[in-house]
Amino acid sequence: MMSKWNRRIWVLLFCMSCALRAGEPELPSVEDIVNNVNAQFQKVEDYSVTMELKVEMPKIRMPSKKIQFYFKQPDKVKIKADGFAIVPKTGLGASAVELLKILDSAQLLRQEELGSRSYWVVKGTVNPDSVQFGSQSDLGSEIGVDVSIIMWVDCERWVISQTQTVVDSIELFSLSTIYAEHEYGIYLPMKTEVRINTSMLKGMGHKRPSEGPLGDRHNFTEGKSGEQGKIIMEFYNYRINTGLKDEYFLE
C-alpha cells in the first residue's frame, strides 16, 4: 500500500508534468505551415529586381551576369539578360502550395534552431508523376525509388529558407536563401545559393564560351568524381507592387 508521503510525491510529479506540458508550444500542422507561407507569398502582387548571377560548375567558366527579373502573381516571369544565362526558378520565391503539390505524405519532423532563428522542418516524398528529367540523363531510371524534399520554414517570417532534394541517401541539390524585410512584413531574397551534385548532369554537355561556336562539346562531369557546382544569385533594387501589366510579360 502506497504511503501518504509517496502519494504526495506522485501528486507533485504529476502537477509538474502538467505544468511543463502546458508551457510547450503547440506544433502546427503541415497545412498551417503551408497556409502561413502562402499568405506571406501573396503579400507581393508583383516586383522587379536586379539580379547578379554567378555560375561555378566543373569545367565551365562563365562570367557573372546582371539580369533584370520581373514577377507577377501567380506565376508570370520575365527575364532580361544579354546572352545566355542559367536562372533557376527555384529560390526566386515560390508558393509553398505549388512546392508541396509534388510531395506525398508531407510531415512536420521537428522544430530546429539554426543561428538566431527557429525553423519548422518539413519532409515529403516526391510524387514520381510530378517530376521529369531530361532524356540525356540516366538518373531517370533511378527516380521513383525514394526521392524526398526537406524544407526549413522560418517560424516567424514564414519563408522557406533551405531545401534539400535527396535520392535515397544522395543529396542531388540543396538551396539556401537569405531574406531581408523590404516593406513592413514583406520578406524577399537577398542572396540564394544552389549547390548541385554534378552526377545528376551525367551525359549532358556544353560548349565553352572561350572556344567560340565551333568549339568541342564537353561533359559536365569530366574530372573528379563527386564535384559540386554552385549557382549564386544576389538581388538588388527591388521595386515591389508597382502594378506591372499582364501585357508586359507577353512582349
mmCIF file of N, CA and C in Angstrom, residues 67-203:
data_model
loop_
_atom_site.group_PDB
_atom_site.id
_atom_site.type_symbol
_atom_site.label_atom_id
_atom_site.label_comp_id
_atom_site.label_asym_id
_atom_site.label_seq_id
_atom_site.Cartn_x
_atom_site.Cartn_y
_atom_site.Cartn_z
ATOM 1 N N ILE A 67 21.104 40.620 -64.453
ATOM 2 C CA ILE A 67 19.848 40.265 -65.092
ATOM 3 C C ILE A 67 18.731 41.086 -64.467
ATOM 4 N N GLN A 68 17.781 41.506 -65.285
ATOM 5 C CA GLN A 68 16.573 42.127 -64.767
ATOM 6 C C GLN A 68 15.489 41.057 -64.707
ATOM 7 N N PHE A 69 14.949 40.872 -63.515
ATOM 8 C CA PHE A 69 13.953 39.826 -63.298
ATOM 9 C C PHE A 69 12.634 40.470 -62.886
ATOM 10 N N TYR A 70 11.532 39.998 -63.513
ATOM 11 C CA TYR A 70 10.208 40.544 -63.248
ATOM 12 C C TYR A 70 9.262 39.399 -62.875
ATOM 13 N N PHE A 71 8.404 39.643 -61.894
ATOM 14 C CA PHE A 71 7.467 38.619 -61.449
ATOM 15 C C PHE A 71 6.104 39.259 -61.195
ATOM 16 N N LYS A 72 5.052 38.489 -61.536
ATOM 17 C CA LYS A 72 3.686 38.898 -61.185
ATOM 18 C C LYS A 72 2.892 37.654 -60.816
ATOM 19 N N GLN A 73 2.065 37.780 -59.800
ATOM 20 C CA GLN A 73 1.234 36.663 -59.371
ATOM 21 C C GLN A 73 0.302 36.210 -60.505
ATOM 22 N N PRO A 74 -0.002 34.903 -60.606
ATOM 23 C CA PRO A 74 0.523 33.879 -59.709
ATOM 24 C C PRO A 74 1.867 33.295 -60.148
ATOM 25 N N ASP A 75 2.169 33.350 -61.473
ATOM 26 C CA ASP A 75 3.395 32.688 -61.937
ATOM 27 C C ASP A 75 3.992 33.331 -63.181
ATOM 28 N N LYS A 76 3.691 34.609 -63.416
ATOM 29 C CA LYS A 76 4.254 35.276 -64.598
ATOM 30 C C LYS A 76 5.688 35.706 -64.298
ATOM 31 N N VAL A 77 6.610 35.369 -65.221
ATOM 32 C CA VAL A 77 8.028 35.662 -65.050
ATOM 33 C C VAL A 77 8.578 36.210 -66.357
ATOM 34 N N LYS A 78 9.435 37.235 -66.250
ATOM 35 C CA LYS A 78 10.140 37.758 -67.421
ATOM 36 C C LYS A 78 11.574 38.044 -67.032
ATOM 37 N N ILE A 79 12.505 37.694 -67.922
ATOM 38 C CA ILE A 79 13.928 37.885 -67.659
ATOM 39 C C ILE A 79 14.546 38.658 -68.811
ATOM 40 N N LYS A 80 15.309 39.687 -68.492
ATOM 41 C CA LYS A 80 16.068 40.438 -69.491
ATOM 42 C C LYS A 80 17.550 40.231 -69.202
ATOM 43 N N ALA A 81 18.257 39.637 -70.157
ATOM 44 C CA ALA A 81 19.688 39.368 -69.966
ATOM 45 C C ALA A 81 20.368 39.390 -71.320
ATOM 46 N N ASP A 82 21.613 39.833 -71.339
ATOM 47 C CA ASP A 82 22.414 39.788 -72.555
ATOM 48 C C ASP A 82 23.039 38.411 -72.672
ATOM 49 N N GLY A 83 22.712 37.704 -73.765
ATOM 50 C CA GLY A 83 23.303 36.394 -73.961
ATOM 51 C C GLY A 83 22.644 35.329 -73.105
ATOM 52 N N PHE A 84 23.351 34.210 -72.973
ATOM 53 C CA PHE A 84 22.840 33.030 -72.274
ATOM 54 C C PHE A 84 22.980 33.206 -70.766
ATOM 55 N N ALA A 85 21.980 32.746 -70.024
ATOM 56 C CA ALA A 85 22.043 32.798 -68.565
ATOM 57 C C ALA A 85 21.261 31.629 -67.981
ATOM 58 N N ILE A 86 21.868 30.957 -67.004
ATOM 59 C CA ILE A 86 21.183 29.887 -66.277
ATOM 60 C C ILE A 86 20.523 30.526 -65.062
ATOM 61 N N VAL A 87 19.196 30.528 -65.032
ATOM 62 C CA VAL A 87 18.479 31.134 -63.910
ATOM 63 C C VAL A 87 17.507 30.106 -63.347
ATOM 64 N N PRO A 88 17.842 29.451 -62.257
ATOM 65 C CA PRO A 88 16.899 28.503 -61.664
ATOM 66 C C PRO A 88 15.709 29.229 -61.064
ATOM 67 N N LYS A 89 14.513 28.783 -61.415
ATOM 68 C CA LYS A 89 13.309 29.417 -60.871
ATOM 69 C C LYS A 89 13.222 29.181 -59.370
ATOM 70 N N THR A 90 13.743 28.035 -58.938
ATOM 71 C CA THR A 90 13.779 27.750 -57.510
ATOM 72 C C THR A 90 14.637 28.792 -56.813
ATOM 73 N N GLY A 91 14.169 29.291 -55.702
ATOM 74 C CA GLY A 91 14.949 30.264 -54.950
ATOM 75 C C GLY A 91 14.596 31.692 -55.250
ATOM 76 N N LEU A 92 13.716 31.915 -56.235
ATOM 77 C CA LEU A 92 13.297 33.269 -56.560
ATOM 78 C C LEU A 92 12.010 33.630 -55.831
ATOM 79 N N GLY A 93 11.625 32.774 -54.902
ATOM 80 C CA GLY A 93 10.366 32.997 -54.185
ATOM 81 C C GLY A 93 9.286 32.171 -54.848
ATOM 82 N N ALA A 94 8.652 31.296 -54.102
ATOM 83 C CA ALA A 94 7.637 30.429 -54.693
ATOM 84 C C ALA A 94 6.573 30.123 -53.665
ATOM 85 N N SER A 95 5.401 29.776 -54.181
ATOM 86 C CA SER A 95 4.302 29.426 -53.303
ATOM 87 C C SER A 95 4.537 28.061 -52.682
ATOM 88 N N ALA A 96 4.374 27.968 -51.375
ATOM 89 C CA ALA A 96 4.518 26.674 -50.698
ATOM 90 C C ALA A 96 3.474 25.689 -51.193
ATOM 91 N N VAL A 97 2.309 26.193 -51.567
ATOM 92 C CA VAL A 97 1.268 25.307 -52.092
ATOM 93 C C VAL A 97 1.762 24.631 -53.358
ATOM 94 N N GLU A 98 2.390 25.401 -54.274
ATOM 95 C CA GLU A 98 2.903 24.830 -55.515
ATOM 96 C C GLU A 98 4.010 23.808 -55.229
ATOM 97 N N LEU A 99 4.902 24.155 -54.305
ATOM 98 C CA LEU A 99 6.008 23.256 -53.984
ATOM 99 C C LEU A 99 5.495 21.952 -53.393
ATOM 100 N N LEU A 100 4.528 22.035 -52.513
ATOM 101 C CA LEU A 100 4.035 20.841 -51.835
ATOM 102 C C LEU A 100 3.099 20.008 -52.703
ATOM 103 N N LYS A 101 2.697 20.550 -53.865
ATOM 104 C CA LYS A 101 1.875 19.763 -54.780
ATOM 105 C C LYS A 101 2.615 18.526 -55.275
ATOM 106 N N ILE A 102 3.943 18.614 -55.352
ATOM 107 C CA ILE A 102 4.704 17.485 -55.881
ATOM 108 C C ILE A 102 5.079 16.487 -54.787
ATOM 109 N N LEU A 103 4.646 16.741 -53.550
ATOM 110 C CA LEU A 103 5.015 15.869 -52.446
ATOM 111 C C LEU A 103 3.840 15.001 -52.004
ATOM 112 N N ASP A 104 4.171 13.774 -51.621
ATOM 113 C CA ASP A 104 3.216 12.885 -50.974
ATOM 114 C C ASP A 104 3.579 12.771 -49.500
ATOM 115 N N SER A 105 2.587 12.681 -48.664
ATOM 116 C CA SER A 105 2.791 12.395 -47.231
ATOM 117 C C SER A 105 3.749 13.376 -46.574
ATOM 118 N N ALA A 106 3.576 14.671 -46.819
ATOM 119 C CA ALA A 106 4.417 15.668 -46.151
ATOM 120 C C ALA A 106 4.130 15.642 -44.655
ATOM 121 N N GLN A 107 5.190 15.746 -43.857
ATOM 122 C CA GLN A 107 5.030 15.702 -42.411
ATOM 123 C C GLN A 107 6.002 16.659 -41.738
ATOM 124 N N LEU A 108 5.599 17.144 -40.577
ATOM 125 C CA LEU A 108 6.466 18.007 -39.776
ATOM 126 C C LEU A 108 7.379 17.119 -38.953
ATOM 127 N N LEU A 109 8.708 17.271 -39.162
ATOM 128 C CA LEU A 109 9.674 16.444 -38.441
ATOM 129 C C LEU A 109 9.997 16.996 -37.063
ATOM 130 N N ARG A 110 10.246 18.319 -36.998
ATOM 131 C CA ARG A 110 10.726 18.898 -35.743
ATOM 132 C C ARG A 110 10.802 20.411 -35.876
ATOM 133 N N GLN A 111 11.074 21.050 -34.735
ATOM 134 C CA GLN A 111 11.455 22.459 -34.719
ATOM 135 C C GLN A 111 12.952 22.513 -34.472
ATOM 136 N N GLU A 112 13.655 23.356 -35.229
ATOM 137 C CA GLU A 112 15.121 23.357 -35.164
ATOM 138 C C GLU A 112 15.645 24.785 -35.102
ATOM 139 N N GLU A 113 16.656 24.983 -34.264
ATOM 140 C CA GLU A 113 17.301 26.290 -34.158
ATOM 141 C C GLU A 113 18.549 26.308 -35.043
ATOM 142 N N LEU A 114 18.636 27.293 -35.917
ATOM 143 C CA LEU A 114 19.817 27.487 -36.757
ATOM 144 C C LEU A 114 20.228 28.944 -36.634
ATOM 145 N N GLY A 115 21.414 29.167 -36.060
ATOM 146 C CA GLY A 115 21.832 30.536 -35.818
ATOM 147 C C GLY A 115 20.898 31.177 -34.816
ATOM 148 N N SER A 116 20.380 32.344 -35.162
ATOM 149 C CA SER A 116 19.493 33.064 -34.252
ATOM 150 C C SER A 116 18.022 32.853 -34.585
ATOM 151 N N ARG A 117 17.723 31.966 -35.542
ATOM 152 C CA ARG A 117 16.343 31.801 -35.977
ATOM 153 C C ARG A 117 15.854 30.378 -35.723
ATOM 154 N N SER A 118 14.529 30.255 -35.670
ATOM 155 C CA SER A 118 13.892 28.969 -35.407
ATOM 156 C C SER A 118 13.116 28.533 -36.650
ATOM 157 N N TYR A 119 13.153 27.244 -36.955
ATOM 158 C CA TYR A 119 12.555 26.728 -38.182
ATOM 159 C C TYR A 119 11.707 25.493 -37.911
ATOM 160 N N TRP A 120 10.632 25.366 -38.686
ATOM 161 C CA TRP A 120 9.900 24.118 -38.775
ATOM 162 C C TRP A 120 10.521 23.309 -39.913
ATOM 163 N N VAL A 121 10.828 22.045 -39.655
ATOM 164 C CA VAL A 121 11.441 21.182 -40.670
ATOM 165 C C VAL A 121 10.363 20.238 -41.200
ATOM 166 N N VAL A 122 10.081 20.364 -42.494
ATOM 167 C CA VAL A 122 9.025 19.585 -43.144
ATOM 168 C C VAL A 122 9.656 18.693 -44.199
ATOM 169 N N LYS A 123 9.187 17.445 -44.266
ATOM 170 C CA LYS A 123 9.731 16.491 -45.245
ATOM 171 C C LYS A 123 8.586 15.802 -45.962
ATOM 172 N N GLY A 124 8.792 15.567 -47.259
ATOM 173 C CA GLY A 124 7.808 14.821 -48.035
ATOM 174 C C GLY A 124 8.491 14.032 -49.131
ATOM 175 N N THR A 125 7.831 12.982 -49.598
ATOM 176 C CA THR A 125 8.331 12.174 -50.702
ATOM 177 C C THR A 125 7.770 12.714 -52.010
ATOM 178 N N VAL A 126 8.629 12.827 -53.008
ATOM 179 C CA VAL A 126 8.207 13.402 -54.280
ATOM 180 C C VAL A 126 7.320 12.415 -55.026
ATOM 181 N N ASN A 127 6.198 12.917 -55.520
ATOM 182 C CA ASN A 127 5.323 12.122 -56.372
ATOM 183 C C ASN A 127 6.010 11.942 -57.726
ATOM 184 N N PRO A 128 6.320 10.693 -58.140
ATOM 185 C CA PRO A 128 7.073 10.481 -59.394
ATOM 186 C C PRO A 128 6.389 11.081 -60.612
ATOM 187 N N ASP A 129 5.059 11.154 -60.608
ATOM 188 C CA ASP A 129 4.338 11.689 -61.770
ATOM 189 C C ASP A 129 4.562 13.185 -61.954
ATOM 190 N N SER A 130 5.079 13.862 -60.905
ATOM 191 C CA SER A 130 5.256 15.310 -60.981
ATOM 192 C C SER A 130 6.671 15.708 -61.370
ATOM 193 N N VAL A 131 7.570 14.729 -61.554
ATOM 194 C CA VAL A 131 8.975 15.024 -61.823
ATOM 195 C C VAL A 131 9.351 14.527 -63.204
ATOM 196 N N GLN A 132 10.023 15.378 -63.980
ATOM 197 C CA GLN A 132 10.512 14.996 -65.290
ATOM 198 C C GLN A 132 11.995 15.305 -65.380
ATOM 199 N N PHE A 133 12.722 14.359 -65.948
ATOM 200 C CA PHE A 133 14.162 14.548 -66.128
ATOM 201 C C PHE A 133 14.489 14.417 -67.604
ATOM 202 N N GLY A 134 15.550 15.119 -68.012
ATOM 203 C CA GLY A 134 15.944 15.114 -69.411
ATOM 204 C C GLY A 134 16.288 13.726 -69.905
ATOM 205 N N SER A 135 16.040 13.479 -71.188
ATOM 206 C CA SER A 135 16.285 12.161 -71.752
ATOM 207 C C SER A 135 17.763 11.828 -71.794
ATOM 208 N N GLN A 136 18.634 12.846 -71.720
ATOM 209 C CA GLN A 136 20.064 12.581 -71.775
ATOM 210 C C GLN A 136 20.609 12.106 -70.437
ATOM 211 N N SER A 137 19.846 12.250 -69.392
ATOM 212 C CA SER A 137 20.340 11.883 -68.068
ATOM 213 C C SER A 137 19.905 10.478 -67.719
ATOM 214 N N ASP A 138 20.851 9.630 -67.253
ATOM 215 C CA ASP A 138 20.489 8.274 -66.852
ATOM 216 C C ASP A 138 19.975 8.238 -65.427
ATOM 217 N N LEU A 139 19.762 9.411 -64.833
ATOM 218 C CA LEU A 139 19.221 9.452 -63.486
ATOM 219 C C LEU A 139 17.759 9.054 -63.472
ATOM 220 N N GLY A 140 17.090 9.191 -64.624
ATOM 221 C CA GLY A 140 15.667 8.907 -64.683
ATOM 222 C C GLY A 140 15.318 7.494 -64.271
ATOM 223 N N SER A 141 16.230 6.543 -64.561
ATOM 224 C CA SER A 141 15.956 5.166 -64.192
ATOM 225 C C SER A 141 15.973 4.955 -62.696
ATOM 226 N N GLU A 142 16.633 5.865 -61.976
ATOM 227 C CA GLU A 142 16.722 5.727 -60.534
ATOM 228 C C GLU A 142 15.605 6.477 -59.817
ATOM 229 N N ILE A 143 14.994 7.452 -60.472
ATOM 230 C CA ILE A 143 13.966 8.262 -59.837
ATOM 231 C C ILE A 143 12.716 7.428 -59.617
ATOM 232 N N GLY A 144 12.052 7.677 -58.520
ATOM 233 C CA GLY A 144 10.860 6.920 -58.178
ATOM 234 C C GLY A 144 11.124 5.944 -57.062
ATOM 235 N N VAL A 145 12.411 5.677 -56.770
ATOM 236 C CA VAL A 145 12.745 4.774 -55.680
ATOM 237 C C VAL A 145 12.485 5.458 -54.351
ATOM 238 N N ASP A 146 13.154 6.560 -54.111
ATOM 239 C CA ASP A 146 12.957 7.287 -52.858
ATOM 240 C C ASP A 146 13.503 8.705 -53.028
ATOM 241 N N VAL A 147 12.686 9.580 -53.573
ATOM 242 C CA VAL A 147 13.081 10.972 -53.756
ATOM 243 C C VAL A 147 12.319 11.812 -52.735
ATOM 244 N N SER A 148 13.036 12.571 -51.939
ATOM 245 C CA SER A 148 12.373 13.368 -50.913
ATOM 246 C C SER A 148 12.909 14.791 -50.913
ATOM 247 N N ILE A 149 12.079 15.696 -50.431
ATOM 248 C CA ILE A 149 12.456 17.102 -50.259
ATOM 249 C C ILE A 149 12.274 17.463 -48.798
ATOM 250 N N ILE A 150 13.290 18.091 -48.229
ATOM 251 C CA ILE A 150 13.233 18.570 -46.851
ATOM 252 C C ILE A 150 13.288 20.094 -46.890
ATOM 253 N N MET A 151 12.391 20.741 -46.157
ATOM 254 C CA MET A 151 12.310 22.199 -46.167
ATOM 255 C C MET A 151 12.452 22.743 -44.755
ATOM 256 N N TRP A 152 13.169 23.855 -44.620
ATOM 257 C CA TRP A 152 13.286 24.577 -43.358
ATOM 258 C C TRP A 152 12.482 25.872 -43.501
ATOM 259 N N VAL A 153 11.387 25.980 -42.739
ATOM 260 C CA VAL A 153 10.474 27.120 -42.831
ATOM 261 C C VAL A 153 10.651 28.000 -41.600
ATOM 262 N N ASP A 154 10.964 29.264 -41.822
ATOM 263 C CA ASP A 154 11.154 30.210 -40.723
ATOM 264 C C ASP A 154 9.863 30.327 -39.912
ATOM 265 N N CYS A 155 9.964 30.070 -38.607
ATOM 266 C CA CYS A 155 8.780 30.048 -37.741
ATOM 267 C C CYS A 155 8.117 31.414 -37.589
ATOM 268 N N GLU A 156 8.865 32.486 -37.806
ATOM 269 C CA GLU A 156 8.327 33.830 -37.615
ATOM 270 C C GLU A 156 8.027 34.524 -38.937
ATOM 271 N N ARG A 157 8.944 34.415 -39.879
ATOM 272 C CA ARG A 157 8.782 35.130 -41.139
ATOM 273 C C ARG A 157 7.953 34.355 -42.156
ATOM 274 N N TRP A 158 7.835 33.046 -41.983
ATOM 275 C CA TRP A 158 7.081 32.181 -42.875
ATOM 276 C C TRP A 158 7.608 32.223 -44.302
ATOM 277 N N VAL A 159 8.931 32.044 -44.437
ATOM 278 C CA VAL A 159 9.581 31.878 -45.727
ATOM 279 C C VAL A 159 10.374 30.584 -45.691
ATOM 280 N N ILE A 160 10.580 29.988 -46.862
ATOM 281 C CA ILE A 160 11.355 28.746 -46.956
ATOM 282 C C ILE A 160 12.816 29.131 -47.113
ATOM 283 N N SER A 161 13.612 28.878 -46.080
ATOM 284 C CA SER A 161 14.996 29.342 -46.071
ATOM 285 C C SER A 161 15.970 28.309 -46.625
ATOM 286 N N GLN A 162 15.640 27.021 -46.502
ATOM 287 C CA GLN A 162 16.520 25.981 -47.021
ATOM 288 C C GLN A 162 15.683 24.833 -47.557
ATOM 289 N N THR A 163 16.188 24.196 -48.614
ATOM 290 C CA THR A 163 15.601 22.947 -49.083
ATOM 291 C C THR A 163 16.727 21.994 -49.461
ATOM 292 N N GLN A 164 16.449 20.709 -49.330
ATOM 293 C CA GLN A 164 17.360 19.658 -49.785
ATOM 294 C C GLN A 164 16.548 18.646 -50.580
ATOM 295 N N THR A 165 17.075 18.239 -51.727
ATOM 296 C CA THR A 165 16.448 17.182 -52.516
ATOM 297 C C THR A 165 17.370 15.973 -52.486
ATOM 298 N N VAL A 166 16.825 14.846 -52.020
ATOM 299 C CA VAL A 166 17.635 13.658 -51.745
ATOM 300 C C VAL A 166 17.045 12.447 -52.460
ATOM 301 N N VAL A 167 17.896 11.666 -53.145
ATOM 302 C CA VAL A 167 17.519 10.365 -53.689
ATOM 303 C C VAL A 167 18.204 9.308 -52.844
ATOM 304 N N ASP A 168 17.395 8.480 -52.174
ATOM 305 C CA ASP A 168 17.922 7.546 -51.179
ATOM 306 C C ASP A 168 18.760 8.362 -50.193
ATOM 307 N N SER A 169 20.059 8.142 -50.144
ATOM 308 C CA SER A 169 20.884 8.910 -49.209
ATOM 309 C C SER A 169 21.767 9.927 -49.934
ATOM 310 N N ILE A 170 21.536 10.111 -51.235
ATOM 311 C CA ILE A 170 22.371 11.006 -52.039
ATOM 312 C C ILE A 170 21.670 12.345 -52.208
ATOM 313 N N GLU A 171 22.322 13.419 -51.797
ATOM 314 C CA GLU A 171 21.761 14.756 -51.961
ATOM 315 C C GLU A 171 22.035 15.245 -53.378
ATOM 316 N N LEU A 172 20.969 15.453 -54.156
ATOM 317 C CA LEU A 172 21.128 15.918 -55.527
ATOM 318 C C LEU A 172 21.426 17.407 -55.572
ATOM 319 N N PHE A 173 20.633 18.186 -54.856
ATOM 320 C CA PHE A 173 20.950 19.602 -54.759
ATOM 321 C C PHE A 173 20.328 20.175 -53.499
ATOM 322 N N SER A 174 20.896 21.287 -53.075
ATOM 323 C CA SER A 174 20.377 21.990 -51.908
ATOM 324 C C SER A 174 20.297 23.475 -52.247
ATOM 325 N N LEU A 175 19.451 24.156 -51.529
ATOM 326 C CA LEU A 175 19.232 25.580 -51.775
ATOM 327 C C LEU A 175 19.110 26.289 -50.439
ATOM 328 N N SER A 176 19.789 27.415 -50.323
ATOM 329 C CA SER A 176 19.675 28.223 -49.108
ATOM 330 C C SER A 176 19.488 29.684 -49.516
ATOM 331 N N THR A 177 18.620 30.382 -48.787
ATOM 332 C CA THR A 177 18.281 31.760 -49.124
ATOM 333 C C THR A 177 18.340 32.638 -47.885
ATOM 334 N N ILE A 178 18.950 33.811 -48.045
ATOM 335 C CA ILE A 178 18.945 34.834 -47.001
ATOM 336 C C ILE A 178 17.905 35.878 -47.400
ATOM 337 N N TYR A 179 16.997 36.174 -46.485
ATOM 338 C CA TYR A 179 15.916 37.120 -46.753
ATOM 339 C C TYR A 179 16.150 38.434 -46.025
ATOM 340 N N ALA A 180 15.519 39.494 -46.545
ATOM 341 C CA ALA A 180 15.506 40.783 -45.866
ATOM 342 C C ALA A 180 14.098 41.355 -45.948
ATOM 343 N N GLU A 181 13.742 42.178 -44.970
ATOM 344 C CA GLU A 181 12.438 42.819 -44.964
ATOM 345 C C GLU A 181 12.516 44.097 -45.793
ATOM 346 N N HIS A 182 11.743 44.170 -46.862
ATOM 347 C CA HIS A 182 11.806 45.299 -47.791
ATOM 348 C C HIS A 182 10.710 46.321 -47.526
ATOM 349 N N GLU A 183 9.557 45.860 -47.170
ATOM 350 C CA GLU A 183 8.488 46.709 -46.677
ATOM 351 C C GLU A 183 7.955 45.999 -45.440
ATOM 352 N N TYR A 184 7.133 46.684 -44.663
ATOM 353 C CA TYR A 184 6.703 46.102 -43.399
ATOM 354 C C TYR A 184 6.051 44.736 -43.624
ATOM 355 N N GLY A 185 6.682 43.704 -43.065
ATOM 356 C CA GLY A 185 6.123 42.358 -43.130
ATOM 357 C C GLY A 185 6.324 41.654 -44.453
ATOM 358 N N ILE A 186 7.085 42.243 -45.401
ATOM 359 C CA ILE A 186 7.338 41.603 -46.688
ATOM 360 C C ILE A 186 8.808 41.202 -46.760
ATOM 361 N N TYR A 187 9.054 39.886 -46.906
ATOM 362 C CA TYR A 187 10.417 39.368 -46.954
ATOM 363 C C TYR A 187 10.690 38.785 -48.340
ATOM 364 N N LEU A 188 11.789 39.233 -48.948
ATOM 365 C CA LEU A 188 12.188 38.742 -50.268
ATOM 366 C C LEU A 188 13.672 38.393 -50.234
ATOM 367 N N PRO A 189 14.106 37.500 -51.146
ATOM 368 C CA PRO A 189 15.501 37.043 -51.121
ATOM 369 C C PRO A 189 16.504 38.160 -51.356
ATOM 370 N N MET A 190 17.603 38.109 -50.599
ATOM 371 C CA MET A 190 18.756 38.969 -50.846
ATOM 372 C C MET A 190 19.888 38.164 -51.491
ATOM 373 N N LYS A 191 19.979 36.901 -51.107
ATOM 374 C CA LYS A 191 21.005 36.029 -51.698
ATOM 375 C C LYS A 191 20.514 34.593 -51.647
ATOM 376 N N THR A 192 20.672 33.902 -52.773
ATOM 377 C CA THR A 192 20.302 32.486 -52.861
ATOM 378 C C THR A 192 21.482 31.711 -53.432
ATOM 379 N N GLU A 193 21.772 30.589 -52.819
ATOM 380 C CA GLU A 193 22.851 29.725 -53.310
ATOM 381 C C GLU A 193 22.293 28.326 -53.545
ATOM 382 N N VAL A 194 22.492 27.821 -54.771
ATOM 383 C CA VAL A 194 22.070 26.474 -55.138
ATOM 384 C C VAL A 194 23.326 25.621 -55.308
ATOM 385 N N ARG A 195 23.398 24.524 -54.570
ATOM 386 C CA ARG A 195 24.510 23.580 -54.703
ATOM 387 C C ARG A 195 24.015 22.339 -55.433
ATOM 388 N N ILE A 196 24.719 21.947 -56.472
ATOM 389 C CA ILE A 196 24.275 20.870 -57.356
ATOM 390 C C ILE A 196 25.285 19.738 -57.351
ATOM 391 N N ASN A 197 24.807 18.527 -57.128
ATOM 392 C CA ASN A 197 25.633 17.341 -57.296
ATOM 393 C C ASN A 197 25.733 17.082 -58.794
ATOM 394 N N THR A 198 26.914 17.254 -59.395
ATOM 395 C CA THR A 198 27.036 17.219 -60.852
ATOM 396 C C THR A 198 26.793 15.842 -61.443
ATOM 397 N N SER A 199 26.655 14.809 -60.600
ATOM 398 C CA SER A 199 26.335 13.489 -61.143
ATOM 399 C C SER A 199 24.960 13.487 -61.799
ATOM 400 N N MET A 200 24.081 14.417 -61.392
ATOM 401 C CA MET A 200 22.758 14.485 -61.997
ATOM 402 C C MET A 200 22.823 15.044 -63.412
ATOM 403 N N LEU A 201 23.971 15.609 -63.804
ATOM 404 C CA LEU A 201 24.143 16.164 -65.142
ATOM 405 C C LEU A 201 24.869 15.201 -66.069
ATOM 406 N N LYS A 202 25.078 13.968 -65.588
ATOM 407 C CA LYS A 202 25.837 12.992 -66.370
ATOM 408 C C LYS A 202 25.190 12.782 -67.735
ATOM 409 N N GLY A 203 26.015 12.811 -68.772
ATOM 410 C CA GLY A 203 25.513 12.610 -70.120
ATOM 411 C C GLY A 203 25.132 13.897 -70.828
#
